[in-house]
Short mmCIF file of C-alpha atoms and ligand atoms in Angstrom, two decimals:
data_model
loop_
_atom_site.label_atom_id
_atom_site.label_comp_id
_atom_site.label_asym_id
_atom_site.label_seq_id
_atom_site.Cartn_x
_atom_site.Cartn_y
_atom_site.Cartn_z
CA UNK A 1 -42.14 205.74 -39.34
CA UNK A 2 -39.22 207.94 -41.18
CA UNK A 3 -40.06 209.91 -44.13
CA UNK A 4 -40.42 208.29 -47.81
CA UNK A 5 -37.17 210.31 -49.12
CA UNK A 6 -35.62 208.18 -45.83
CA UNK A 7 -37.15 205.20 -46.67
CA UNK A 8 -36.43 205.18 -50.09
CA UNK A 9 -32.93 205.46 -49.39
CA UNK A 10 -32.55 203.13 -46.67
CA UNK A 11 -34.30 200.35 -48.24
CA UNK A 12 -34.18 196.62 -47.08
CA UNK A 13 -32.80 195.14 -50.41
CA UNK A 14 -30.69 192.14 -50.74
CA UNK A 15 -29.93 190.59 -54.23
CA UNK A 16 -31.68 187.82 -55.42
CA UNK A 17 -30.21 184.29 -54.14
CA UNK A 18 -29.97 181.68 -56.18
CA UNK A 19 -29.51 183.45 -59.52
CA UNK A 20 -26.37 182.45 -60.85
CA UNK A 21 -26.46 184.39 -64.35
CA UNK A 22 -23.18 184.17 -67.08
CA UNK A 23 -22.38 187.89 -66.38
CA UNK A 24 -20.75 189.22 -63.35
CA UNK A 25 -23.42 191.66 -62.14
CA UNK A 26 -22.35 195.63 -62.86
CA UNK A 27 -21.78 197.28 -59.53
CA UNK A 28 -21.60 201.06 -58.96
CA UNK A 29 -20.46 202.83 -56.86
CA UNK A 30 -19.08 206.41 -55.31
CA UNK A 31 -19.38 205.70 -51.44
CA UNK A 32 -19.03 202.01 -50.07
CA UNK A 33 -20.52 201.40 -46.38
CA UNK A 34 -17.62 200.47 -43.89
CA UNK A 35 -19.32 198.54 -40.85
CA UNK A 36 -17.87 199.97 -38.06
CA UNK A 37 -14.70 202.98 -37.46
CA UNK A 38 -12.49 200.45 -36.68
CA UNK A 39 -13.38 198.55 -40.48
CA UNK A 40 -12.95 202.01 -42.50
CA UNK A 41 -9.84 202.32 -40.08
CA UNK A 42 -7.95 199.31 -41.27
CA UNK A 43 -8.80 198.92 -44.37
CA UNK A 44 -6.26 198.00 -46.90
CA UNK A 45 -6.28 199.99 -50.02
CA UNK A 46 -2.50 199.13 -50.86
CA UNK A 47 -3.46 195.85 -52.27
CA UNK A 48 -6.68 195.44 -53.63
CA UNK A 49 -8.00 193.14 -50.74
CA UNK A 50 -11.34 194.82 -50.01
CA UNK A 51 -12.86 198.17 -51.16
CA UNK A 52 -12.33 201.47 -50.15
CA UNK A 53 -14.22 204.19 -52.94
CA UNK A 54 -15.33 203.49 -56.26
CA UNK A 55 -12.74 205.05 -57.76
CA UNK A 56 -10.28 202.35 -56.53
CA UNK A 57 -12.08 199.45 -57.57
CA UNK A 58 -15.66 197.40 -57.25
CA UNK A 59 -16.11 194.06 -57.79
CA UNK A 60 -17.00 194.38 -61.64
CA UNK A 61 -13.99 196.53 -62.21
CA UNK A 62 -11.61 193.98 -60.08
CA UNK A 63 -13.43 191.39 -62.09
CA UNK A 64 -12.18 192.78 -65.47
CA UNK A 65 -8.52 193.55 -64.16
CA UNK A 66 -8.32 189.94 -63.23
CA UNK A 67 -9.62 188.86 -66.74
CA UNK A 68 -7.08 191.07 -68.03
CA UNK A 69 -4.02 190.06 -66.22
CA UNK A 70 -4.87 186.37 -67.41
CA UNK A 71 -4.96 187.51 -71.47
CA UNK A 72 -1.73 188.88 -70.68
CA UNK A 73 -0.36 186.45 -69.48
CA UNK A 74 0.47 189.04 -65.76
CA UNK A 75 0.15 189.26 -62.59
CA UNK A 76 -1.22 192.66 -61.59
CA UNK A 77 -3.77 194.93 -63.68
CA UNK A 78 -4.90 198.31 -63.49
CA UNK A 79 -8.07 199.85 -65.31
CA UNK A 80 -7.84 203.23 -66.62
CA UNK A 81 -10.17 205.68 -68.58
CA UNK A 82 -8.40 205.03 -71.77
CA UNK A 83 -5.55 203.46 -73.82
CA UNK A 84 -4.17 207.19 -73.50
CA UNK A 85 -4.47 206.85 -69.87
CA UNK A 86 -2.88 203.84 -69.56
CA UNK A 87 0.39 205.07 -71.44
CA UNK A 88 0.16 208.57 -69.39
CA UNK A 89 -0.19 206.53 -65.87
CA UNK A 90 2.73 205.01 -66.52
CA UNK A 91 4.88 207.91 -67.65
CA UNK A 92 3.22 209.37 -64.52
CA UNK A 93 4.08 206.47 -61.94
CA UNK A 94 7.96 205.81 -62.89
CA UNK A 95 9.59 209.64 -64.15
CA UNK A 96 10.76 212.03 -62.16
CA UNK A 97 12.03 215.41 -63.17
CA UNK A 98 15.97 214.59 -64.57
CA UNK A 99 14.74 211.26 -65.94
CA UNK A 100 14.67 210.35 -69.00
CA UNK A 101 12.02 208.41 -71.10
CA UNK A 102 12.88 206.56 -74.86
CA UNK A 103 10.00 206.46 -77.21
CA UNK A 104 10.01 205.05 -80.51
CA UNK A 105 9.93 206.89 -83.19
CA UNK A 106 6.66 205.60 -85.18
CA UNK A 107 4.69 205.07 -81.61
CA UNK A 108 1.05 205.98 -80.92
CA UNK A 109 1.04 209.68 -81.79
CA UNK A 110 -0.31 210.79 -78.72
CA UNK A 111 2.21 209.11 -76.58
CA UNK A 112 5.17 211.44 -78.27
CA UNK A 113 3.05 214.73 -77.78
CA UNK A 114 2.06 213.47 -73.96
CA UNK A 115 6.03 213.66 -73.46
CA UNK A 116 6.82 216.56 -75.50
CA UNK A 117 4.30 218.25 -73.69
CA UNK A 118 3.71 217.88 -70.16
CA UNK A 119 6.44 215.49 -69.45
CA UNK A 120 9.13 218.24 -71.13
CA UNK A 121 7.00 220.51 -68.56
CA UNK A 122 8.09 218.39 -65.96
CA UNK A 123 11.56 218.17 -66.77
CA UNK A 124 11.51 215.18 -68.20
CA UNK A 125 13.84 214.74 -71.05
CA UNK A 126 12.04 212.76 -73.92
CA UNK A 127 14.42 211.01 -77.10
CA UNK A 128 13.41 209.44 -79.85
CA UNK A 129 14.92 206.01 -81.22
CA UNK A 130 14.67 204.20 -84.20
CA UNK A 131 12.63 200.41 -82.66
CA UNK A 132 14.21 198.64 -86.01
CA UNK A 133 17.44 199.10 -84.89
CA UNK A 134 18.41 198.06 -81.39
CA UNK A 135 22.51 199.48 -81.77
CA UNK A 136 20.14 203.21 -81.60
CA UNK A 137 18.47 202.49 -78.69
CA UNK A 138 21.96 200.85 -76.85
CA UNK A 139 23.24 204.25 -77.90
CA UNK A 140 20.72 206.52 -76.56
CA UNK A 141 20.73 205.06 -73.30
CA UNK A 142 21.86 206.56 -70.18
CA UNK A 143 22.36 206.98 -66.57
CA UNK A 144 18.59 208.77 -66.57
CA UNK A 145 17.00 206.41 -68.76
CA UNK A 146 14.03 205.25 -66.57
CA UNK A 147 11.81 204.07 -68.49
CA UNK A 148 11.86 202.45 -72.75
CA UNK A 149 8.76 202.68 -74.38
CA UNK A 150 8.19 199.87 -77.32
CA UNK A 151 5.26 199.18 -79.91
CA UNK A 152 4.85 196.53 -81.54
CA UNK A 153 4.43 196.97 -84.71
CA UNK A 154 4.94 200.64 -84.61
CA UNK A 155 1.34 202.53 -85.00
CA UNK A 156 0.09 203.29 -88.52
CA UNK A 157 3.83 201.92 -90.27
CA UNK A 158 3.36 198.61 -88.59
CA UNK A 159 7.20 197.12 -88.80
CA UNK A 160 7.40 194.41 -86.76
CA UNK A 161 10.52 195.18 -83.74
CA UNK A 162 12.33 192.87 -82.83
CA UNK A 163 11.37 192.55 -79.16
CA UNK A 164 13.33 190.27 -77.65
CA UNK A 165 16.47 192.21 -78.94
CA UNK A 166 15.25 195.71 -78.00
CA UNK A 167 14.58 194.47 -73.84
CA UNK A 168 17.89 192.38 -74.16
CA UNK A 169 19.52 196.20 -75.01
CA UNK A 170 17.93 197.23 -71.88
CA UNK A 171 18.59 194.53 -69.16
CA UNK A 172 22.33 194.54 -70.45
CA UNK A 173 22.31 198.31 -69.90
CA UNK A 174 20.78 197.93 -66.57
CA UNK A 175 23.72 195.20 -65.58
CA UNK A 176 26.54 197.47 -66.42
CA UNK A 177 27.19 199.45 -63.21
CA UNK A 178 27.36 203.16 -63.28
CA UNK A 179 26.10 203.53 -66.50
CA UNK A 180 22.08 203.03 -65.79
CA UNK A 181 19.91 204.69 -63.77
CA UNK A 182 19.68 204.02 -59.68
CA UNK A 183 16.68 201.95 -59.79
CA UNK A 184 16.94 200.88 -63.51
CA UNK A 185 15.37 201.50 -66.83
CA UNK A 186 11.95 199.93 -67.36
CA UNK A 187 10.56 198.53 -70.45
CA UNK A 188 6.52 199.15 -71.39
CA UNK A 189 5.07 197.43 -74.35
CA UNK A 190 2.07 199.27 -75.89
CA UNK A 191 0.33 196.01 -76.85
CA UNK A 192 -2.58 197.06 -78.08
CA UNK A 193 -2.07 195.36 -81.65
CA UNK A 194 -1.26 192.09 -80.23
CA UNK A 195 -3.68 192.29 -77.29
CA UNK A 196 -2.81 189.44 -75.46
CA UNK A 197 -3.63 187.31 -78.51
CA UNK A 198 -1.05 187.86 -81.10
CA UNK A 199 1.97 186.94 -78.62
CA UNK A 200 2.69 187.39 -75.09
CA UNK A 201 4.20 190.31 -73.61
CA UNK A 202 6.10 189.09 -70.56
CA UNK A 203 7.45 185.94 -72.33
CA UNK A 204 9.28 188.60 -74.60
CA UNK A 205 10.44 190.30 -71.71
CA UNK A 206 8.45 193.30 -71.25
CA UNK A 207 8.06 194.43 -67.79
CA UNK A 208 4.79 196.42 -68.21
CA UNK A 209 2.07 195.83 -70.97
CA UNK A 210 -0.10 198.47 -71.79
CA UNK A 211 -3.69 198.04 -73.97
CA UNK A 212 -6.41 200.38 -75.00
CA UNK A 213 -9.17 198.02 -74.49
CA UNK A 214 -11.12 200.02 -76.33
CA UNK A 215 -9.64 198.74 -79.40
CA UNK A 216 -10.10 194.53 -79.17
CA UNK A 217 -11.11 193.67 -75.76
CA UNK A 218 -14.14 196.11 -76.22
CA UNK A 219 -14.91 195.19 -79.91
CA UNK A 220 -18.09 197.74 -80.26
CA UNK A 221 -16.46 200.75 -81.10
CA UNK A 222 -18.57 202.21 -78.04
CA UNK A 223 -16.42 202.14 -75.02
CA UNK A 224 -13.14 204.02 -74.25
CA UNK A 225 -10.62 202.24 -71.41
CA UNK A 226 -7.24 201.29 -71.31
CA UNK A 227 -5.19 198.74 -68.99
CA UNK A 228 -1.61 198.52 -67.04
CA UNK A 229 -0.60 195.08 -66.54
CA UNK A 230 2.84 194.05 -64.86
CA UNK A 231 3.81 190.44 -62.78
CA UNK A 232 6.48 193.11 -61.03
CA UNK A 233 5.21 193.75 -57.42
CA UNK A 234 7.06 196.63 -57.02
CA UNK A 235 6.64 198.19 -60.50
CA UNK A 236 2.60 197.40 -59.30
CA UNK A 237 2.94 199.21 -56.63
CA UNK A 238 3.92 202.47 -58.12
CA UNK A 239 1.29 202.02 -60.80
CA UNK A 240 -1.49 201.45 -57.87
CA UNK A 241 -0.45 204.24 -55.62
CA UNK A 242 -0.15 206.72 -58.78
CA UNK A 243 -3.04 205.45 -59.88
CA UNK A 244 -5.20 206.37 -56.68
CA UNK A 245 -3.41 209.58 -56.60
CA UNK A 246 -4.35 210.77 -60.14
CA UNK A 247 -7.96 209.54 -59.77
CA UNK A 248 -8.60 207.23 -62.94
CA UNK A 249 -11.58 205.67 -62.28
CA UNK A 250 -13.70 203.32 -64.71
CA UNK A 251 -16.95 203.39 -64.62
CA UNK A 252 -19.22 199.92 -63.92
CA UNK A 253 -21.25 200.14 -67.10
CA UNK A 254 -17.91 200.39 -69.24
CA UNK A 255 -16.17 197.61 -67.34
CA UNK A 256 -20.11 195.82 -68.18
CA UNK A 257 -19.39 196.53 -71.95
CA UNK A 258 -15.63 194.94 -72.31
CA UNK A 259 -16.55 191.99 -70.18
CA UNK A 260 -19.37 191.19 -72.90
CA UNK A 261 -16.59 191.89 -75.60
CA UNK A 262 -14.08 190.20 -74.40
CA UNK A 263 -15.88 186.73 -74.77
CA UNK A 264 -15.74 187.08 -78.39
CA UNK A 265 -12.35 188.87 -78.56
CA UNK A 266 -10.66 185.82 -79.62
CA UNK A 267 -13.06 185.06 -82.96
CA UNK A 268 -13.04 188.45 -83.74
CA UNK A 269 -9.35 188.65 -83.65
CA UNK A 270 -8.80 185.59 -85.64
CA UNK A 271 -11.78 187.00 -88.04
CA UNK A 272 -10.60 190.45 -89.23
CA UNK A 273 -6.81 189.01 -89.38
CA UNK A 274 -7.63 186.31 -91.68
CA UNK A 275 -9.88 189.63 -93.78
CA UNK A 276 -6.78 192.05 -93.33
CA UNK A 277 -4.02 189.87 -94.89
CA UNK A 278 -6.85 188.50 -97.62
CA UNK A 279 -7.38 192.47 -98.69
CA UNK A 280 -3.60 193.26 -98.12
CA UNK A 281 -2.16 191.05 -100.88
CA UNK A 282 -4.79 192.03 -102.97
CA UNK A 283 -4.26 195.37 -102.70
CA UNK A 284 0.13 194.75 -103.02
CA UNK A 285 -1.07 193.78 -106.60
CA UNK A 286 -2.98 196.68 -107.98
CA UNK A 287 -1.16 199.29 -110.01
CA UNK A 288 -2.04 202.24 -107.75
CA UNK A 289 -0.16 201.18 -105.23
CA UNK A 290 3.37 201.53 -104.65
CA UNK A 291 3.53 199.17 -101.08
CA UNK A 292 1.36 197.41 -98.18
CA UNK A 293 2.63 197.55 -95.05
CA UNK A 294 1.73 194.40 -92.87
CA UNK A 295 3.83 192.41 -91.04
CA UNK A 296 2.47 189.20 -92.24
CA UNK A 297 3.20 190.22 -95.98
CA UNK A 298 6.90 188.99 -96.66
CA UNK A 299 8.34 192.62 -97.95
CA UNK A 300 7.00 194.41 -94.69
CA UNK A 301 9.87 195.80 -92.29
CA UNK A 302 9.85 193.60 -89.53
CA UNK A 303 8.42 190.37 -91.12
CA UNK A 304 10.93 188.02 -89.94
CA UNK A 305 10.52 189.03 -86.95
CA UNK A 306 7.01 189.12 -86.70
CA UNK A 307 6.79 185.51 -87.96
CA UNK A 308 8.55 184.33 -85.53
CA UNK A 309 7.28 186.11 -82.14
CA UNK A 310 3.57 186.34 -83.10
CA UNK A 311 0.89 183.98 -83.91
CA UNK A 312 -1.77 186.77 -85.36
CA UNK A 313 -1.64 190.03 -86.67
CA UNK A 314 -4.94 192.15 -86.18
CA UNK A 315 -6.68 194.43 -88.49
CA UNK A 316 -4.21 197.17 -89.81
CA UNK A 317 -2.81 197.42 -92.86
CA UNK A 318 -1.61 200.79 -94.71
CA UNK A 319 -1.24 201.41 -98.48
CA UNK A 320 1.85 203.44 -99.81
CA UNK A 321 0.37 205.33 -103.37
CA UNK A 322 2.65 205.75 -106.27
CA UNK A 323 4.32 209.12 -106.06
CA UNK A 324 2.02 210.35 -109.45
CA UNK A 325 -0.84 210.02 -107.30
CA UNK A 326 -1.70 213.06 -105.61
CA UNK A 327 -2.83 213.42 -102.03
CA UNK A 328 -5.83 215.38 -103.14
CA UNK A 329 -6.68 212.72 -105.40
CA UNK A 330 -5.91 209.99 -102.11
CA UNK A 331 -8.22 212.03 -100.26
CA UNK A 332 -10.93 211.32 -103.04
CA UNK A 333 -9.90 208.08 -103.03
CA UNK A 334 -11.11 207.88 -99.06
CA UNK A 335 -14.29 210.21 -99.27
CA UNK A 336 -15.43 207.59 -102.51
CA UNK A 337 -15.65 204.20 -100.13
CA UNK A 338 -18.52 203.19 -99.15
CA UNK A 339 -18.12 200.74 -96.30
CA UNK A 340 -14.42 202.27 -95.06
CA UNK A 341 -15.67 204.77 -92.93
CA UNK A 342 -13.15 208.10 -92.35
CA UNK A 343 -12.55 207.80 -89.40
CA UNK A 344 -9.62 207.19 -85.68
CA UNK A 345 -9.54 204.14 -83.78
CA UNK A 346 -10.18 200.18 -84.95
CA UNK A 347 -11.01 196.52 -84.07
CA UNK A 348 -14.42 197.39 -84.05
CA UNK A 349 -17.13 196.39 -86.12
CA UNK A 350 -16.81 198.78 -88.77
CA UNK A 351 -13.90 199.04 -91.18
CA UNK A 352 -12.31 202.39 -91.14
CA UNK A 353 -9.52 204.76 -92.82
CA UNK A 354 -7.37 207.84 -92.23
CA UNK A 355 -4.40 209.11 -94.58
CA UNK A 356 -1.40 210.17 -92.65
CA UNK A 357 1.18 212.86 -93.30
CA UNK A 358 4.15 210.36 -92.71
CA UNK A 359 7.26 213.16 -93.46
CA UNK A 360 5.72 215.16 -90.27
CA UNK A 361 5.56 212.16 -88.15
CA UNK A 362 9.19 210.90 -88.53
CA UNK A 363 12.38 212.76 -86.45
CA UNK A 364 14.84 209.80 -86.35
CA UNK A 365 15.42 208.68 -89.63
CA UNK A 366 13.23 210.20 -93.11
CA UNK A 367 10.00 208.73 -94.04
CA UNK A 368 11.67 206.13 -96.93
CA UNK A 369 8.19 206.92 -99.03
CA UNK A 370 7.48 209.31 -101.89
CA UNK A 371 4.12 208.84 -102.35
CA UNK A 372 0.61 209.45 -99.52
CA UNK A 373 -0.30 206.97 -97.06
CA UNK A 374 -3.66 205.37 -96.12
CA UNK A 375 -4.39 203.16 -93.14
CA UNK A 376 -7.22 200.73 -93.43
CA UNK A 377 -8.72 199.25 -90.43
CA UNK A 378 -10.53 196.22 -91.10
CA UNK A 379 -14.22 195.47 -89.36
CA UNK A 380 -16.44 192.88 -89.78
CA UNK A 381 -17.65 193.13 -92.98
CA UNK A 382 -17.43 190.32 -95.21
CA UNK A 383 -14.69 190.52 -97.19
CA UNK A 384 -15.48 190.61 -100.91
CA UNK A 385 -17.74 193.41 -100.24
CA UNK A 386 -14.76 195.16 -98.93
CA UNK A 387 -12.21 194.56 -101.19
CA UNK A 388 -15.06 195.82 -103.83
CA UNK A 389 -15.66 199.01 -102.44
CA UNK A 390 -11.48 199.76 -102.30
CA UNK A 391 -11.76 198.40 -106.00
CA UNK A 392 -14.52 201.38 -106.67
CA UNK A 393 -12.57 203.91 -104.86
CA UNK A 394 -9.26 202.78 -106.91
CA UNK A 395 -11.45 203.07 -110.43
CA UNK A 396 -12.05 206.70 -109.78
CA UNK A 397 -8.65 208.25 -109.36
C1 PLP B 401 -5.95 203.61 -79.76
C2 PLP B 401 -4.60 203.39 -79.23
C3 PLP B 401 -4.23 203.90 -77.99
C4 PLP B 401 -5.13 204.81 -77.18
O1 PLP B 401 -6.35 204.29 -76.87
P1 PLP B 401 -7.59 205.24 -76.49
O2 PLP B 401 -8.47 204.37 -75.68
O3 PLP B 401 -8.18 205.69 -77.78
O4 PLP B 401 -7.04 206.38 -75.70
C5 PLP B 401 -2.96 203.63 -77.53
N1 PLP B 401 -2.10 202.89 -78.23
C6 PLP B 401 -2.42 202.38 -79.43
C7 PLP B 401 -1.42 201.57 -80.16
C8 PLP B 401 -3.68 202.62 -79.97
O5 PLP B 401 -3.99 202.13 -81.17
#
């Protein structure tokens, strides 16, 4: 008879047959058991075909990347610890030092400072182009391009890019000989706006779509993880391999948590865009305001291209003040609502805003505005109730 601390451990459990629930079960796991040497021996952690270590994958986390690659419309996902993560893993799998990356200049904040940072550190050579003008980007392109970053729209501006133009700048780059890189310059949309839903990545011509699934596909606000999603073998490859270098693991419980979310994704999408354009024409008309920026409102940079790639446009909108207005007095404005929380992230079920300081945020071309910014992210609330409370906070300045 062993000891109880033995027994406990080695305990004769098998799951219960014959319950078939909705949910994939959550499984967890550091170590998994190989059978035998000659099974750990031979195991194939290059493609995904069995399991290895937790960090590489478990059957909830392969679950999700296969749910994943279908809403995008790919072939190959990867799960990382956040949206951050997913944009960092693939600066990390495709640039060497020499190489050069293109960002746009109104992406995701944090995807410019990863670059000027540790990427610059690397001796990686960052630029900046202009995503609403394609001739900038066919001009900034070189023999050490490697990889083109786009956004679409462009984080807290939201003009719509014209995608199909921006990758066509790229492919006819890569066909003229000596003037790309050796293995070619590879496009990554950040597609966290869009999310699979709004249009499709790869029909556009992306070859690698990024999300932080902590925005829609998790839908709780309680979850951070991001995804890498490509139908390029090869590109796959360098993604997987970096990936189980680097060590981004998910955990089970988190994969759990955007499984659940993404069931609903699709209502809740369709939900807070119908709310966000109600609340952004309303708010085009007050006096306070000097522009909204949303693609789906005819005067928004990008609108003509947005109506005719996309079939959705999520739950961002920002308001341009009249140059009068002061900031201190937009800051007033945000700590006076009631249900618009202060506050970063969105697409979950509370609506949420943040002022910008667009001037600082702009090294291409000047900020075109005079006057503060404010970006509202819309939840779930119901929509009078909202547009009331930015109606209080508008009385009071
Ligand atoms: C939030 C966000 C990210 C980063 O996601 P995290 O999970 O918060 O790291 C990346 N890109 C865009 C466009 C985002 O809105």
């Amino acid at each position: 008879m062993s000891e109880l601390s033995t027994t406990l451990i080695h305990h004769p459990y098998t799951p219960p047959a014959g319950f078939k629930a909705i949910s994939p079960p959550v499984y967890k796991a550091s170590t998994i058991i190989f059978p035998s040497m000659a099974a750990l021996r031979s195991r194939d952690w290059k493609h995904k075909t069995g399991y290895t270590y937790g960090l590489h994958g478990t059957p909830t986390t392969f679950t999700l990347e296969e749910r994943i690659a279908t809403l995008e419309g790919g072939k190959f996902c990867t799960l990382v610890p956040s949206g951050l993560a997913a944009v960092v893993l693939v600066d990390m799998a495709l640039l060497k030092a020499g190489d050069e990356v293109l960002i746009p200049d109104n992406a995701y904040g944090p995807n410019r400072t990863f670059a000027e940072a540790e990427l610059a550190f690397w001796g990686i050579i960052c630029q900046f182009y202009d995503a609403m003008n394609p001739a900038d980007l066919a001009a900034k392109l070189n023999q050490k391009s490697r990889l083109v970053w786009l956004e679409a729209p462009g984080s807290i501006t939201l003009e719509f890019p014209d995608l199909p133009a921006l990758v066509a700048v790229v492919k006819s780059h890569n066909a003229s000989p000596g003037q790309a890189h050796p293995e070619g310059a590879v496009t990554a949309l950040d597609n966290t706006w869009g999310a699979g839903l709004a249009f499709n990545a790869f029909t556009l011509g992306a070859d690698i779509s990024v999300q932080a699934l902590t925005k829609y596909p998790s839908g709780g606000a309680d979850v951070l993880m991001g995804s890498v999603v490509t139908n390029n073998e090869a590109l796959q490859q360098l993604i997987h391999f970096c990936h189980m270098r680097v060590g981004y693991g998910v955990s089970g419980n988190d994969a759990e948590l955007v499984l659940r979310g993404l069931s609903s994704m699709a209502l809740r999408y369709a939900a807070q865009d119908a709310a966000t354009r109600q609340l952004a024409a309303w708010l085009q008309t007050q006096p306070q305001i000097a522009a909204v920026l949303h693609p789906a409102l005819p005067d928004s940079p990008g609108h003509t291209q947005w109506k005719r790639d996309c079939s959705g446009a999520a739950c961002l909108f920002s308001a341009v003040f009249k140059p009068e207005i002061t900031q201190l007095q937009i800051d007033r404005f945000c700590d006076s609502l009631q249900l618009f929380k202060l506050g970063y992230s969105w697409a979950g079920p509370m609506s949420l805003c943040v002022t910008y300081d667009m001037p600082k945020l702009r090294v291409v071309k000047p900020w075109p505005w005079q006057g503060g910014l404010v970006r509202f992210s819309v939840g779930l609330e119901a929509v009078a109730d909202l547009q009331a409370d930015i109606a209080q906070g508008l009385a009071r300045l």
